[in-house]
Coordinates of C-alpha atoms in Angstrom, one line a residue:
M26 CA 10.2 76.4 38.9
C27 CA 13.5 75.3 40.1
L28 CA 13.0 77.1 43.4
V29 CA 9.5 75.6 43.8
I30 CA 11.3 72.0 43.1
A31 CA 13.9 72.8 45.6
F32 CA 11.6 73.8 48.2
I33 CA 9.4 70.6 47.8
L34 CA 12.3 68.3 47.8
S35 CA 13.8 69.9 50.8
V36 CA 10.7 69.8 52.8
L37 CA 10.1 66.1 51.7
F38 CA 13.6 65.1 52.9
L39 CA 13.4 67.0 56.0
F40 CA 10.0 65.3 56.8
V41 CA 11.3 61.9 56.1
W42 CA 14.4 62.6 58.3
V43 CA 12.6 64.0 61.1
E44 CA 10.3 61.1 61.3
T45 CA 13.2 58.6 61.3
S46 CA 14.7 60.0 64.3
N47 CA 14.1 56.6 66.0
E48 CA 16.8 55.1 63.9
Y49 CA 19.4 57.9 64.3
N50 CA 21.7 55.8 66.6
G51 CA 21.9 52.9 64.2
F52 CA 22.6 55.3 61.3
D53 CA 25.5 56.9 63.1
W54 CA 27.1 53.5 63.9
V55 CA 26.7 52.4 60.2
V56 CA 28.5 55.6 59.2
Y57 CA 31.0 55.0 61.9
L58 CA 31.9 51.4 60.8
G59 CA 32.2 52.6 57.3
T60 CA 34.3 55.7 57.9
G61 CA 36.1 55.0 61.3
C62 CA 35.1 58.3 62.5
W63 CA 32.6 58.7 65.3
F64 CA 30.1 61.7 65.0
F65 CA 26.5 62.3 65.2
W66 CA 26.1 62.2 61.5
S67 CA 22.3 62.0 61.8
I68 CA 22.1 65.3 63.6
L69 CA 24.5 66.8 61.0
V70 CA 22.1 65.6 58.2
L71 CA 19.1 66.9 60.0
S72 CA 20.8 70.4 60.4
A73 CA 21.5 70.4 56.7
A74 CA 18.0 69.5 55.9
G75 CA 16.6 72.2 58.2
I76 CA 19.1 74.9 56.6
M77 CA 18.0 73.9 53.1
V78 CA 14.3 74.2 54.0
A79 CA 14.8 77.6 55.6
Y80 CA 16.9 78.9 52.9
T81 CA 14.4 77.9 50.1
T82 CA 11.4 79.1 52.2
L83 CA 12.8 82.6 52.6
L84 CA 13.5 82.8 48.9
L85 CA 10.0 81.4 48.0
L86 CA 8.4 83.9 50.4
L87 CA 10.5 86.8 48.9
G88 CA 9.5 85.8 45.5
F89 CA 5.8 85.6 46.4
L90 CA 6.1 89.2 47.9
L91 CA 7.8 90.6 44.8
L92 CA 5.1 88.9 42.6
W93 CA 2.4 90.4 44.8
E94 CA 4.0 93.8 44.0
R95 CA 4.3 92.7 40.4
I96 CA 8.1 92.9 40.4
E97 CA 10.1 90.2 38.7
L98 CA 12.1 88.0 40.9
N99 CA 15.8 88.3 39.5
L100 CA 18.1 86.1 41.8
H101 CA 21.8 86.6 42.0
T102 CA 23.9 83.9 40.4
S103 CA 25.1 82.5 43.7
H104 CA 21.5 81.9 44.7
K105 CA 20.8 80.2 41.5
V106 CA 23.9 78.0 42.2
F107 CA 22.8 77.2 45.6
I108 CA 19.1 76.3 44.5
C109 CA 20.7 73.9 42.0
L110 CA 22.8 72.2 44.7
V111 CA 19.7 72.0 46.9
V112 CA 17.8 70.1 44.2
I113 CA 20.7 67.8 43.4
L114 CA 21.6 67.0 47.1
C115 CA 18.0 66.5 48.2
S116 CA 17.4 64.2 45.2
F117 CA 20.6 62.2 45.9
L118 CA 19.8 61.8 49.6
L119 CA 16.3 60.7 48.8
A120 CA 17.8 58.2 46.3
V121 CA 20.1 56.8 49.0
L122 CA 17.1 56.4 51.4
S123 CA 15.1 54.6 48.8
R124 CA 18.1 52.4 47.8
F125 CA 19.6 51.5 51.2
W126 CA 17.0 52.4 53.8
K127 CA 13.6 51.7 52.1
D128 CA 12.0 51.0 55.7
K129 CA 12.5 54.9 56.5
W130 CA 9.6 55.4 54.2
L131 CA 7.7 52.9 56.3
I132 CA 8.3 55.1 59.3
A133 CA 7.0 58.2 57.5
G134 CA 4.0 56.3 56.6
L135 CA 3.5 55.4 60.2
S136 CA 3.9 58.9 61.5
L137 CA 0.9 60.0 59.3
Q138 CA -1.3 57.6 61.1
I139 CA -0.4 59.4 64.3
F140 CA -0.2 63.0 63.1
A141 CA -3.0 62.9 60.3
P142 CA -5.7 64.4 62.5
F143 CA -3.5 67.1 63.6
V144 CA -2.3 67.8 60.2
H145 CA -5.8 68.1 59.1
L146 CA -6.6 70.5 61.7
S147 CA -3.5 72.7 61.0
L148 CA -4.2 72.6 57.3
I149 CA -7.7 74.0 57.8
T150 CA -6.2 76.9 59.8
V151 CA -3.7 77.5 57.0
M152 CA -6.5 77.7 54.6
I153 CA -8.1 80.3 56.7
I154 CA -4.9 82.5 56.6
I155 CA -4.6 81.9 52.9
S156 CA -8.2 83.1 52.3
W157 CA -7.3 86.7 53.1
P158 CA -4.7 87.5 50.3
L159 CA -6.6 85.2 47.8
S160 CA -9.9 87.0 48.4
I161 CA -8.0 90.4 47.8
C162 CA -6.7 88.8 44.5
V163 CA -10.1 87.6 43.3
A164 CA -11.7 91.0 43.8
R165 CA -8.8 92.8 42.2
L166 CA -9.1 90.7 39.1
E167 CA -12.8 91.8 38.9
S168 CA -11.6 95.3 39.2
E169 CA -9.0 94.8 36.6
V170 CA -11.6 93.7 34.1
K171 CA -13.8 96.7 34.7
V172 CA -11.0 99.1 34.6
R173 CA -9.6 97.8 31.3
R174 CA -13.0 98.0 29.8
Y175 CA -13.5 101.5 31.1
R176 CA -10.1 102.9 29.6
M177 CA -10.5 101.2 26.2
A178 CA -11.4 103.1 23.0
D179 CA -13.5 101.3 20.4
Y180 CA -10.6 100.1 18.2
E181 CA -8.7 99.0 21.5
Q182 CA -11.6 96.9 22.5
E183 CA -11.8 95.3 19.2
I184 CA -8.1 94.2 19.4
Q185 CA -8.5 93.2 23.2
E186 CA -11.4 91.0 22.4
R187 CA -9.7 89.3 19.7
C188 CA -6.9 88.6 22.2
N189 CA -9.4 87.3 24.6
V190 CA -7.8 89.4 27.4
F191 CA -11.1 89.4 29.4
Q192 CA -11.6 85.7 29.1
R193 CA -8.0 85.1 30.5
L194 CA -8.7 87.3 33.4
R195 CA -12.0 85.6 34.2
A196 CA -10.2 82.3 33.8
L197 CA -7.5 83.2 36.3
Q198 CA -10.1 84.3 38.6
I199 CA -12.2 81.1 38.4
A200 CA -9.0 78.9 38.7
A201 CA -7.7 80.7 41.8
G202 CA -11.0 80.6 43.5
L203 CA -12.2 77.2 42.3
S204 CA -9.0 75.7 43.3
F205 CA -9.2 77.1 46.8
L206 CA -12.7 75.8 47.1
I207 CA -11.8 72.2 46.0
I208 CA -9.0 72.0 48.4
L209 CA -11.1 73.3 51.2
L210 CA -13.8 71.0 50.5
C211 CA -11.3 68.1 50.5
L212 CA -10.0 69.1 53.9
Y213 CA -13.4 69.2 55.2
L214 CA -14.0 65.6 54.1
M215 CA -10.4 64.5 55.0
P216 CA -11.5 62.9 58.4
L217 CA -13.6 60.3 56.4
G218 CA -10.2 58.8 55.1
I219 CA -8.2 59.1 58.1
Y220 CA -7.3 56.1 60.3
S221 CA -5.4 56.9 63.4
P222 CA -5.0 54.0 66.2
C223 CA -5.0 56.8 68.8
I224 CA -8.4 57.9 67.9
L225 CA -10.5 55.5 70.1
K226 CA -12.6 55.3 73.2
K227 CA -11.0 55.2 76.7
E228 CA -12.4 51.8 77.5
N229 CA -10.8 50.4 74.4
L230 CA -7.4 51.7 75.1
G231 CA -5.1 48.7 76.2
P232 CA -2.6 48.5 78.9
K233 CA 0.6 50.3 78.6
P234 CA 3.2 48.1 76.9
T235 CA 5.8 46.7 79.2
L236 CA 9.5 47.6 78.6
F237 CA 12.5 45.5 77.7
G238 CA 15.8 47.0 78.1
H239 CA 17.7 46.8 74.6
R240 CA 21.2 45.4 75.6
G241 CA 20.5 46.8 79.2
A242 CA 20.0 50.5 79.5
P243 CA 22.5 51.6 76.9
M244 CA 21.8 55.4 77.4
L245 CA 23.0 55.0 80.9
A246 CA 25.8 52.6 80.7
P247 CA 27.8 50.7 78.0
E248 CA 25.6 48.2 76.1
N249 CA 25.8 44.4 76.9
T250 CA 27.5 44.9 80.2
M251 CA 26.4 44.0 83.7
M252 CA 26.2 47.7 84.6
S253 CA 23.8 48.4 81.7
F254 CA 21.6 45.5 82.8
E255 CA 21.6 46.6 86.4
K256 CA 20.6 50.2 85.3
A257 CA 17.7 48.5 83.4
V258 CA 16.5 46.7 86.4
E259 CA 16.8 49.8 88.6
L260 CA 14.2 51.4 86.2
D261 CA 11.9 48.5 86.7
V262 CA 11.9 46.9 83.1
S263 CA 9.9 43.8 82.6
G264 CA 12.6 41.9 80.4
L265 CA 16.2 42.3 79.3
E266 CA 17.3 41.9 75.5
T267 CA 20.7 40.8 74.7
D268 CA 22.9 39.1 72.0
I269 CA 24.8 36.0 72.5
Y270 CA 28.0 34.5 71.1
L271 CA 30.0 31.5 72.1
S272 CA 33.8 31.8 72.5
F273 CA 36.0 29.2 71.0
D274 CA 36.3 27.4 74.1
S275 CA 32.5 27.2 74.4
V276 CA 31.5 30.0 76.8
P277 CA 28.4 31.9 75.9
F278 CA 28.9 35.6 76.3
L279 CA 27.1 39.0 75.5
M280 CA 28.1 40.9 72.3
H281 CA 26.1 42.2 69.4
D282 CA 28.9 42.8 66.7
Y283 CA 30.5 40.4 64.4
D284 CA 33.8 41.9 65.6
L285 CA 35.0 43.4 68.8
T286 CA 36.3 46.7 67.3
R287 CA 33.2 49.0 68.2
T288 CA 32.6 48.2 72.1
T289 CA 36.0 46.9 73.2
N290 CA 39.6 48.1 73.3
I291 CA 40.9 45.3 71.2
K292 CA 42.5 47.6 68.7
E293 CA 44.9 48.8 71.6
V294 CA 45.3 45.1 73.0
L295 CA 45.7 43.1 69.8
P296 CA 45.3 45.3 66.7
S297 CA 46.2 42.3 64.2
A298 CA 43.2 40.2 65.2
A299 CA 40.8 43.3 65.6
G300 CA 38.8 42.4 62.6
N301 CA 38.5 38.7 63.4
H302 CA 35.1 37.2 64.1
T303 CA 33.9 37.6 67.6
S304 CA 33.6 33.7 68.1
N305 CA 37.1 33.1 67.2
F306 CA 38.6 34.1 70.7
N307 CA 38.8 32.2 73.9
W308 CA 37.2 33.3 76.8
T309 CA 40.5 33.8 78.7
F310 CA 41.2 36.5 76.2
L311 CA 37.8 38.0 76.0
S312 CA 37.5 38.5 79.8
T313 CA 40.6 40.7 79.6
L314 CA 39.0 43.2 77.2
N315 CA 37.6 46.7 78.5
A316 CA 34.1 47.1 77.2
G317 CA 33.2 50.6 78.7
K318 CA 35.7 53.1 77.8
W319 CA 34.2 53.4 74.3
F320 CA 31.0 54.6 75.7
L321 CA 32.8 57.3 77.8
K322 CA 34.6 58.4 74.6
H323 CA 31.8 58.3 72.0
K324 CA 28.7 59.0 74.1
P325 CA 26.7 57.1 71.5
F326 CA 23.3 58.7 72.0
F327 CA 22.6 62.4 71.2
G328 CA 21.2 64.2 74.3
M329 CA 22.5 61.7 76.9
K330 CA 22.2 62.8 80.5
P331 CA 25.8 63.3 82.0
L332 CA 27.0 60.6 84.1
S333 CA 28.1 61.1 87.8
E334 CA 31.7 60.4 88.6
A335 CA 30.9 57.2 90.2
D336 CA 29.2 55.9 87.3
K337 CA 31.9 57.2 84.9
R338 CA 34.4 55.2 86.9
R339 CA 32.2 52.2 87.0
A340 CA 31.5 52.3 83.3
G341 CA 35.3 52.7 82.4
N342 CA 36.0 49.4 84.1
Q343 CA 33.2 47.2 82.6
S344 CA 34.0 43.9 80.9
I345 CA 32.3 41.5 78.7
P346 CA 29.9 39.4 80.7
Q347 CA 29.1 35.8 80.4
L348 CA 25.5 34.7 79.7
S349 CA 25.4 33.1 83.3
E350 CA 26.1 36.4 84.9
L351 CA 23.1 37.9 83.0
L352 CA 20.8 34.7 84.1
A353 CA 21.8 35.1 87.8
L354 CA 20.6 38.7 87.7
A355 CA 17.2 37.7 85.9
K356 CA 16.7 35.0 88.3
R357 CA 17.3 37.3 91.4
E358 CA 15.1 40.0 90.0
Q359 CA 12.5 37.9 88.2
K360 CA 13.1 39.4 84.8
I361 CA 12.3 37.9 81.4
V362 CA 15.5 37.3 79.2
I363 CA 15.1 37.4 75.3
F364 CA 18.2 37.0 73.2
D365 CA 19.5 36.6 69.7
L366 CA 21.9 33.7 69.5
F367 CA 24.5 33.9 66.8
G368 CA 26.0 30.7 65.4
P369 CA 29.8 30.3 65.3
R370 CA 31.6 30.4 62.0
P371 CA 32.8 27.1 60.2
G372 CA 35.6 25.5 62.2
H373 CA 34.3 26.3 65.5
P374 CA 34.0 23.2 67.8
L375 CA 30.3 24.1 68.6
R376 CA 29.3 24.8 65.0
N377 CA 26.4 22.4 65.0
T378 CA 25.7 22.1 68.8
F379 CA 25.9 25.7 69.9
V380 CA 22.3 25.8 70.8
R381 CA 22.6 22.7 73.2
R382 CA 25.5 24.5 74.8
V383 CA 23.5 27.5 75.4
V384 CA 20.4 25.5 76.7
K385 CA 22.7 23.6 79.2
V386 CA 24.0 26.9 80.6
I387 CA 20.5 28.3 81.0
L388 CA 19.3 25.0 82.7
D389 CA 22.3 25.2 85.0
S390 CA 21.5 28.7 86.2
K391 CA 18.2 27.3 87.8
I392 CA 16.3 30.2 86.4
E393 CA 12.6 29.6 86.0
Q394 CA 12.0 28.5 82.5
R395 CA 9.1 30.9 82.0
L396 CA 11.3 33.7 82.1
I397 CA 13.0 32.7 79.0
F398 CA 11.7 34.2 75.8
W399 CA 13.4 31.6 73.4
L400 CA 13.9 33.3 70.1
P401 CA 16.4 31.2 68.1
G402 CA 14.9 28.9 65.4
F403 CA 17.7 26.4 65.1
D404 CA 17.2 22.9 66.8
R405 CA 13.9 24.1 68.3
D406 CA 12.5 20.4 68.7
Y407 CA 15.5 19.6 71.0
V408 CA 14.8 22.9 73.1
R409 CA 11.3 21.9 73.6
F410 CA 12.4 18.6 74.7
M411 CA 15.1 19.7 77.1
A412 CA 13.3 22.7 78.4
P413 CA 9.5 22.5 77.9
G414 CA 8.9 25.6 80.2
F415 CA 10.6 28.0 77.7
Q416 CA 8.4 30.4 76.1
H417 CA 9.0 30.1 72.4
V418 CA 9.0 33.2 70.1
G419 CA 8.4 33.5 66.4
R420 CA 9.1 36.0 63.8
L421 CA 6.9 37.8 61.4
W422 CA 5.3 34.4 60.3
S423 CA 1.8 33.8 59.1
I424 CA -0.9 32.7 61.7
K425 CA -0.8 29.3 60.0
D426 CA 2.9 28.8 60.6
L427 CA 2.6 30.0 64.2
T428 CA -0.1 27.6 64.9
K429 CA 1.8 24.7 63.3
H430 CA 4.9 25.4 65.5
N431 CA 2.6 26.1 68.7
I432 CA 3.9 29.7 69.0
T433 CA 1.9 32.3 70.6
I434 CA 4.6 35.2 70.8
I435 CA 6.1 37.0 68.1
N436 CA 9.2 39.4 68.2
V437 CA 9.1 41.7 65.1
D438 CA 10.4 44.9 63.7
Y439 CA 7.8 47.6 64.3
K440 CA 8.2 49.0 60.8
R441 CA 7.0 45.7 59.3
L442 CA 4.4 44.8 61.7
F443 CA 1.9 47.6 61.1
Y444 CA 2.0 46.8 57.3
A445 CA 1.9 43.0 57.8
G446 CA -1.7 42.0 59.3
L447 CA -1.4 43.5 62.9
R448 CA -5.2 42.9 63.3
D449 CA -5.0 39.3 62.3
Y450 CA -2.3 38.8 65.1
K451 CA -4.5 40.5 67.7
E452 CA -7.6 38.5 66.7
A453 CA -5.5 35.2 67.0
K454 CA -4.6 36.3 70.5
I455 CA -0.8 36.5 69.6
Y456 CA 1.4 38.2 72.1
I457 CA 3.2 40.9 70.2
H458 CA 6.7 42.2 71.1
V459 CA 8.1 44.8 68.9
Y460 CA 11.7 46.4 68.6
V461 CA 13.4 48.9 68.8
I462 CA 11.2 51.9 69.8
N463 CA 12.7 55.1 71.4
E464 CA 10.5 57.8 70.3
P465 CA 7.4 58.8 72.4
W466 CA 5.2 59.0 69.4
L467 CA 6.1 55.5 68.2
F468 CA 5.5 54.1 71.6
S469 CA 2.3 55.9 71.6
L470 CA 1.5 54.1 68.3
A471 CA 2.3 50.8 69.8
W472 CA 0.2 51.6 72.9
C473 CA -2.9 52.5 71.0
S474 CA -2.2 49.5 68.8
S475 CA -2.3 47.1 71.8
I476 CA 1.2 46.1 71.5
N477 CA 2.1 44.0 74.5
S478 CA 5.7 44.8 75.0
V479 CA 8.5 46.9 73.2
T480 CA 12.3 46.8 73.3
T481 CA 13.8 50.2 73.8
D482 CA 16.9 52.2 74.5
N483 CA 15.1 55.1 76.1
I484 CA 13.8 53.4 79.2
E485 CA 13.7 56.5 81.4
L486 CA 11.6 58.6 79.0
L487 CA 9.1 55.9 78.1
N488 CA 8.6 55.1 81.6
Q489 CA 7.5 58.8 82.1
L490 CA 4.4 58.4 79.7
S491 CA 1.2 58.0 81.7
R492 CA -1.0 58.1 78.6
P493 CA -0.3 57.9 74.8
L494 CA 0.6 61.1 73.1
F495 CA -2.0 62.5 70.5
F496 CA -4.7 60.3 72.0
M497 CA -8.3 61.5 71.5
T498 CA -11.7 60.0 71.8
P499 CA -13.8 59.9 68.4
G500 CA -16.3 62.1 69.9
F501 CA -13.8 64.8 70.8
Y502 CA -12.3 64.5 67.4
M503 CA -15.6 64.8 65.6
F504 CA -16.5 67.7 67.7
M505 CA -13.1 69.5 66.8
W506 CA -13.7 68.4 63.1
L507 CA -17.2 70.0 62.8
F508 CA -16.5 73.0 65.0
L509 CA -13.3 73.9 62.9
D510 CA -15.1 73.2 59.6
I511 CA -18.0 75.4 60.5
A512 CA -16.0 78.1 62.2
S513 CA -13.5 78.2 59.2
A514 CA -16.3 78.3 56.6
V515 CA -18.0 81.4 58.4
I516 CA -14.5 83.0 58.5
I517 CA -13.7 82.5 55.1
G518 CA -17.0 83.5 53.9
F519 CA -16.8 86.8 55.8
V520 CA -13.4 87.4 54.4
F521 CA -14.3 87.0 50.8
C522 CA -17.5 88.9 51.3
Y523 CA -15.7 91.6 53.1
N524 CA -12.9 92.1 50.5
W525 CA -15.4 91.9 47.6
I526 CA -17.8 94.5 49.1
K527 CA -14.8 96.7 49.8
E528 CA -13.6 96.2 46.1
I529 CA -17.2 97.1 44.9
K530 CA -17.4 100.4 46.9
R531 CA -14.0 101.3 45.8
E532 CA -15.1 100.8 42.2
R533 CA -18.3 102.8 42.4
W534 CA -16.4 105.6 44.2
L535 CA -14.0 105.7 41.3
E536 CA -16.6 105.6 38.8
A537 CA -18.4 108.3 40.3
A538 CA -15.3 110.5 40.5
A539 CA -14.6 109.7 37.0
S540 CA -18.2 110.3 35.6
S541 CA -18.1 113.7 37.3
G542 CA -15.0 114.7 35.5
L543 CA -12.8 114.7 38.4
L544 CA -10.6 111.9 37.5
H545 CA -9.1 110.8 34.1
S546 CA -9.2 107.0 33.4
E547 CA -5.4 107.1 33.7
T548 CA -5.9 108.2 37.3
I549 CA -8.2 105.3 38.1
T550 CA -5.7 102.8 36.9
D551 CA -3.0 104.4 38.8
I552 CA -5.3 104.1 42.1
T553 CA -6.1 100.7 41.2
E554 CA -2.4 99.4 40.5
N555 CA -0.7 100.7 43.6
N556 CA 2.7 99.5 42.4
D557 CA 2.3 101.1 39.0
A558 CA 1.3 104.4 40.8
S559 CA 4.6 104.5 42.4
Q560 CA 6.6 104.2 39.1
Q561 CA 4.4 106.6 36.9
K562 CA 3.8 110.3 37.2
P563 CA 0.6 111.1 38.9
E564 CA -2.1 113.2 37.2
V565 CA -2.7 116.6 38.8
A566 CA -6.1 116.2 40.7
P567 CA -8.4 118.8 40.0
T568 CA -9.1 121.5 42.8
S569 CA -11.9 123.8 43.6
A570 CA -10.2 126.5 41.7
N571 CA -10.5 124.8 38.3
L572 CA -13.9 123.2 38.6
A573 CA -17.1 124.2 37.1
P574 CA -19.9 125.0 39.6
E575 CA -21.9 121.6 38.5
N576 CA -18.8 119.7 39.1
M577 CA -18.4 121.2 42.5
I578 CA -21.6 119.8 43.5
E579 CA -20.7 116.4 42.4
L580 CA -17.5 116.6 44.0
Q581 CA -19.1 117.4 47.4
K582 CA -21.3 114.2 46.9
T583 CA -18.4 111.8 46.5
E584 CA -16.6 110.1 49.4
P585 CA -13.7 110.6 50.3
K586 CA -13.2 114.3 49.4
T587 CA -11.1 115.4 46.4
E588 CA -8.3 116.8 48.7
N589 CA -7.7 113.1 49.7
L590 CA -7.5 111.9 46.1

């Protein structure tokens, strides 16, 4: 039981962790900020989960094979310790996910929407494979009943009947066969309860979502630097996403974190102030910091393509850009700009007027107002008055609140959107923008769900997709469903009939041999129970030298011949 529990927990954790690969980068940075040591912790956890699954699977397979041969599974003490450790570790990790990253379970649920049709088809294939050993077991249980009855003397039959041995064997036979049949029928009917956005008609498939570069192109250049945004423009994104703070001397600049330790060299330049809030520094100091060396040192994304020597030199010399620099690039390339605006801390000179300062910088840049997706909610009336052309963006609000504020665009976390009335937003003609999507299967889910645009780190990979992954028409899926159901039913029926008939022929042959006096009842049992035959001393088979003439005739009628016995 401990081995089975360890297997189930390890598989569950591996499944959840594999499906949350879209969040690996954020997980690695969280651990880095907590430990101060950069490493691909997400890949380490993934490897550990894979090892635990492989280890428990091999032990479970070994245990199954031993039980098949009727040998007790006696694990070494070290294996018992490891199994207990697997149970404890997986339970702890799943508890941590449930406590601190509850949304990871939402991602696993979304993955089932994409993969459910293929899981259904795969499970039916597995049932076909399982049907062979199961049919042998069911047939052997039938033989076991008959052999036991044949061997019993009268007094033994009375004892066994009192103990209900035959009923137990029959119950085991029925339980095994009936359980298999129920599971198979459930799988046959499973498509009736499956909903997958990527099962739809071709004419109903919406256009490919447009891409917004998340802090530029952070897999090709240091995030929130001009090199990163220029790389994103080269990849032909539709929009640029960033984060804005205001310096103590009122200059809006691009930075995501509340301090400068992760993406600049402030620890080297001014270690005593490394933990200070980002908005507490003057621009004259911020402009001197290096914002690119960390990127070359850490290589923040697993599997990043190697940079050319020219790009390495360029990345190593990046600095923190002003908002005005990004606006100039967006104006020249006609790209949409969307950003999070973080308010200054108490004591900052722009504590209550930071929005007005940012609006002024945007208007001074002369960028077309339609290219600004205005996300900040603070002082929105002033923004509407000063810049009526800005496209105002809401969060995961109700349709009523969006209508009240005259907002037709939302920017939401994809994990929450699919569980919060996606259909209602589409029916209300709301423009839906989601963040942050890096995995092709998630992008395919967004595509099939008619999402308008997505923010991504992985621009190159998503650009290469010409159609959603796992996309199929309802007609094709129904054909695959019915074809596999019928084919599997025929195959499984044939397997059960074949093994049942084979066992019946075997029984008749043994009974004929026994009734002719060629075999003792113990010999029948030895032949029936192969593993016991290897451990018991076999009976001496009769030969033509010690048989009566009438038994010689019976011997010649039986197949195979006595010498083979």
